[in-house]
Coordinates of C-alpha atoms in Angstrom, one line a residue:
Chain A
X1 CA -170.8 25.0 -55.4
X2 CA -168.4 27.7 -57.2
X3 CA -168.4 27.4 -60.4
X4 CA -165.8 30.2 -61.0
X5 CA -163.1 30.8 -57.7
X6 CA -161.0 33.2 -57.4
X7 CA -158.9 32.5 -54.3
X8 CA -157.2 35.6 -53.8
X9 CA -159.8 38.2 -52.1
X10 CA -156.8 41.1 -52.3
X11 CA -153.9 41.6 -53.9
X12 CA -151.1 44.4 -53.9
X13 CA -148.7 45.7 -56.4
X14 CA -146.1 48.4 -56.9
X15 CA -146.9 50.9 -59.5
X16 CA -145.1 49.5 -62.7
X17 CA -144.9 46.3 -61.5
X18 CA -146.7 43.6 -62.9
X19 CA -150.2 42.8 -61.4
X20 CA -151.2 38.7 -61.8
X21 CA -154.8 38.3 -61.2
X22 CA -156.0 34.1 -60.9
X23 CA -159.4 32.5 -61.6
X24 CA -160.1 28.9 -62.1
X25 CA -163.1 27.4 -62.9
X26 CA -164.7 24.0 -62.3
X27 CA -167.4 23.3 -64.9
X28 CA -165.7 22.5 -68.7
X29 CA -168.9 23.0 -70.6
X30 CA -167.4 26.8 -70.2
X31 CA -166.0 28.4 -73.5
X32 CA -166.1 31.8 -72.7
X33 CA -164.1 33.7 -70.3
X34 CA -164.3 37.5 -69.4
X35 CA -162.8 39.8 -66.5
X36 CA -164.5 42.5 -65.7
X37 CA -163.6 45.9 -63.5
X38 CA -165.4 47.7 -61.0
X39 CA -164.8 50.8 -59.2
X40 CA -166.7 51.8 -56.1
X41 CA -170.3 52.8 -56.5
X42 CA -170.2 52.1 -60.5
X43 CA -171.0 48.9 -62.8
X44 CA -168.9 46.4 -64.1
X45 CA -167.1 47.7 -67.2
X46 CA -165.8 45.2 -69.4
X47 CA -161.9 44.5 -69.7
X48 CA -161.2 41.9 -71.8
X49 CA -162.3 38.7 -72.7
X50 CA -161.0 35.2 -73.9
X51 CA -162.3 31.8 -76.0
X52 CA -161.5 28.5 -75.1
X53 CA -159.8 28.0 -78.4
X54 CA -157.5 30.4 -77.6
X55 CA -154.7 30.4 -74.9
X56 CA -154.1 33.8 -74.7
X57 CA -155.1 37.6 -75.8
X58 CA -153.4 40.8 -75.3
X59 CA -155.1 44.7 -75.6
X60 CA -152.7 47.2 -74.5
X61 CA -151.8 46.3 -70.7
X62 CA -154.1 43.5 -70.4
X63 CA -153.5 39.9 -71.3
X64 CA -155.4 37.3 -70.4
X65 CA -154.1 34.0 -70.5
X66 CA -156.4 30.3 -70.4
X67 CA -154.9 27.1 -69.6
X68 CA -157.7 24.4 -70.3
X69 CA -156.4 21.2 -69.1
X70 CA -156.1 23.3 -65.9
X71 CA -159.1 24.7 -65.9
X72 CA -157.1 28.1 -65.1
X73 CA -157.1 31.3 -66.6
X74 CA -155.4 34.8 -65.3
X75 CA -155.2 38.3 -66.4
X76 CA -151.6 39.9 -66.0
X77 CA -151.5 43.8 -66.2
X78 CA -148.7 45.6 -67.2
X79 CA -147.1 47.9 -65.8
X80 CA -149.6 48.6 -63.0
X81 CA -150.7 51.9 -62.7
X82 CA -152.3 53.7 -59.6
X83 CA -155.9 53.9 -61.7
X84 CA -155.8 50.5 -62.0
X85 CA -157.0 49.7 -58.5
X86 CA -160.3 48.2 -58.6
X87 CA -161.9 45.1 -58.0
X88 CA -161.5 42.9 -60.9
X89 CA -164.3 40.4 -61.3
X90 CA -163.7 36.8 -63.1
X91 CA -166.8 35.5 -65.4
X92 CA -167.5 32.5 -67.5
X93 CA -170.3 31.4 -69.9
X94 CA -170.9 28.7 -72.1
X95 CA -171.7 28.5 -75.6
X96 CA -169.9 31.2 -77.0
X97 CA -172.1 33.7 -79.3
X98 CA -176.3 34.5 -79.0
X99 CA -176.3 35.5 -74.5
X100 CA -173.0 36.9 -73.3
X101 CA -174.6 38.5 -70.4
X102 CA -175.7 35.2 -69.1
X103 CA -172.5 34.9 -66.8
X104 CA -171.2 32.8 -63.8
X105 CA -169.0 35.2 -61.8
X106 CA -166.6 35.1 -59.3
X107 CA -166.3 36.5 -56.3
X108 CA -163.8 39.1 -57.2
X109 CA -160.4 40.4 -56.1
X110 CA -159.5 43.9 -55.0
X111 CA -156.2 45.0 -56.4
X112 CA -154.1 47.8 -54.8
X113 CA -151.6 49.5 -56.9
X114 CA -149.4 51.4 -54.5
X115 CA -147.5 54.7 -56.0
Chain B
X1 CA -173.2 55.5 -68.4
X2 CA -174.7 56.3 -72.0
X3 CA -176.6 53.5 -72.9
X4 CA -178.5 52.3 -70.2
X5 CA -180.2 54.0 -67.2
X6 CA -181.4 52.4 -63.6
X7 CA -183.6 53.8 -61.8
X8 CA -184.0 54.7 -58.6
X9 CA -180.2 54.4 -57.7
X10 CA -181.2 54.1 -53.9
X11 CA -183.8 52.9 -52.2
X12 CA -185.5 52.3 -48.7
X13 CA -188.5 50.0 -48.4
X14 CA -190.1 48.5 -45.4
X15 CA -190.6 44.5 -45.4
X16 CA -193.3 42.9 -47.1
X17 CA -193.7 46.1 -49.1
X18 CA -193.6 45.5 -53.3
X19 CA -190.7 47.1 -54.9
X20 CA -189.9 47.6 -59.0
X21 CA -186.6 48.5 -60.3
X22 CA -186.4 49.9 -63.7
X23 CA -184.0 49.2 -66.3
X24 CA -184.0 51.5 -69.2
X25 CA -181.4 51.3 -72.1
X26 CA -181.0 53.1 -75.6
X27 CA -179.0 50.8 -77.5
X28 CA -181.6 48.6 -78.9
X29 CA -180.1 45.0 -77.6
X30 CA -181.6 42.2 -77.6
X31 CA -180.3 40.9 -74.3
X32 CA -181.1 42.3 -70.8
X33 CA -180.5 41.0 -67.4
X34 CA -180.7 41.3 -63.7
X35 CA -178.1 40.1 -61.0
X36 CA -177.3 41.5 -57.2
X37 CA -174.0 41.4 -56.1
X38 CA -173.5 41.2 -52.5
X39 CA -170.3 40.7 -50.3
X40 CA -168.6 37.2 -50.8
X41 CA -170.9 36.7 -53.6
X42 CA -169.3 38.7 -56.2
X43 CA -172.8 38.7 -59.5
X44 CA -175.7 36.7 -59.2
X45 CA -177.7 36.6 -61.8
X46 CA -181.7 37.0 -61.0
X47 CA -183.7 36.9 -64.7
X48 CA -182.7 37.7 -68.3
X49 CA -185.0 38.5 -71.2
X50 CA -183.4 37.3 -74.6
X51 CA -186.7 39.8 -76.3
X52 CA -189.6 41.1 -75.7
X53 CA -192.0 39.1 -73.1
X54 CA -189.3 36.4 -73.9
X55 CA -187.6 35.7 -69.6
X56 CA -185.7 33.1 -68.2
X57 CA -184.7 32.3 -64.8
X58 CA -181.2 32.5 -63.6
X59 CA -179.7 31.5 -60.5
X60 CA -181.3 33.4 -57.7
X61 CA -184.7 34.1 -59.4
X62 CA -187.0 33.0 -56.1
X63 CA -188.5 36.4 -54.6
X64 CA -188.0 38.1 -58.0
X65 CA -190.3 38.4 -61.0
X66 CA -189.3 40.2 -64.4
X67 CA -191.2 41.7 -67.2
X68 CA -190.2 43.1 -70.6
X69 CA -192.9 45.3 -72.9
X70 CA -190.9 46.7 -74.6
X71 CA -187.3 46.6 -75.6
X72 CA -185.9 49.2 -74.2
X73 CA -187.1 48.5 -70.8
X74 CA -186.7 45.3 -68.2
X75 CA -188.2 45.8 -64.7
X76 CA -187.2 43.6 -61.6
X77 CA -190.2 43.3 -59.2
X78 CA -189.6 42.0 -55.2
X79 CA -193.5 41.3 -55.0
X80 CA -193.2 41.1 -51.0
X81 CA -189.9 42.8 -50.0
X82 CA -187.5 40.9 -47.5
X83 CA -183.8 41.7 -45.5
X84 CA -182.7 39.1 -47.5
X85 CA -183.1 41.3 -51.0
X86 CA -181.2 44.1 -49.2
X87 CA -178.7 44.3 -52.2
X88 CA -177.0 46.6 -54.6
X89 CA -179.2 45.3 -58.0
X90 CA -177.3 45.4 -61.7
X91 CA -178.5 46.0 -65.0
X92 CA -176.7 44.8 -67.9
X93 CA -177.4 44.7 -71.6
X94 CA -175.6 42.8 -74.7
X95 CA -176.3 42.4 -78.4
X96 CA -175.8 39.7 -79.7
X97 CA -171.8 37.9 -79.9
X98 CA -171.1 41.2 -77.7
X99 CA -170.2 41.3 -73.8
X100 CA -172.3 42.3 -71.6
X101 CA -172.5 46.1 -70.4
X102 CA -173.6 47.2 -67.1
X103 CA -175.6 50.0 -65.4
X104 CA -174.5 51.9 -62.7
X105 CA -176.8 49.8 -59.9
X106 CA -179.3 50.4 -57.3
X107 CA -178.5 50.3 -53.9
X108 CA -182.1 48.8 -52.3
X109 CA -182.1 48.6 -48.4
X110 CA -185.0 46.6 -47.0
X111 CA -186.0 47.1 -42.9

């Protein structure tokens, strides 16, 4: 079973529009949330990350937002630029602190951001 | 990237052949791990070591077997090579309270 879904294999935006990425996530032991980006033929590189006792975080374009009772979280990019198209990745972990590597991911979603 | 170095970065084996990936990093973490990521699977992870000799099993650990001597090196062993493991194979590294920081991958093509 999935433990972490995101629904949406691709998704396209306009540059400067506003890019809405969706995860949920089934198990509620999970406190730790992360998205991650990945560019053709490299590693996952980090983006940003979110606790569960917080409902939403912000660095420069990125914001992630978590809605518990929903078991929901997103990551909203804006404006979209062109450099921004990359398959974005959805993790989650429990106990936050000690192992962050030891992550359930999901199965990612490749954004488009047309000029 | 700086940091943390996989090696090979490609590799062709035959079945039933032994194969060891090598995970090298320079940043002194405690925390190192293996997954595979393959199409409609997004990250799987394989085995982590939280020190040295300390591993654990993680979700998709049958086939695979780990060891750590030292810190700064993790290496992922397919005893007995199959299609199955035909992968591209992640490295990753965290200290502690930090997220985890991957390697560039190695693309491993089993026949």
């Amino acid at each position: 079973d999935q433990q972490v879904k995101q629904n949406s294999p691709s998704l396209s935006v306009q540059e400067g529009r506003i890019s809405i990425l969706n995860c949920d996530y089934t198990n509620s032991m999970f406190d730790y949330f992360l998205w991650y980006k990945k560019y053709p033929a490299e590693g996952p590189t980090f983006l940003i990350s979110i606790s569960s006792i917080k409902d939403k975080n912000e660095d420069g374009r990125f914001t992630v937002f978590l809605n518990k009772s929903a078991k929901h979280l997103s990551l909203h990019i804006v404006p979209s630029q062109p450099g921004d198209s990359a398959v974005y990745f959805c993790a989650a972990k429990r106990n936050y602190g000690g192992s962050q590597g030891n992550l359930i991911f999901g199965k990612g979603t490749k954004l488009s951001v047309k000029p | 990237d700086a940091g943390i170095t996989q090696s090979p970065r490609h590799k062709v084996t035959e079945t039933g052949t032994p194969v060891t990936l090598r995970c090298h990093q320079t940043e002194n973490h405690r925390y190192m791990y293996w997954y595979r990521q393959d199409p409609g699977h997004g990250l799987r992870l394989i085995h982590y070591s939280y020190g040295v000799k300390d591993t654990d099993k993680g979700e998709v650990s049958d086939g695979y077997s780990v060891s750590r001597s030292k810190t700064e090196d993790f290496l992922l062993t397919l005893e007995s090579a199959t299609s199955s493991q035909t992968s591209v194979y992640f490295c990753a590294i965290s200290g502690a309270g930090r997220p985890a920081f991957f390697g560039q991958g190695t693309r491993l093509t089993v026949v």
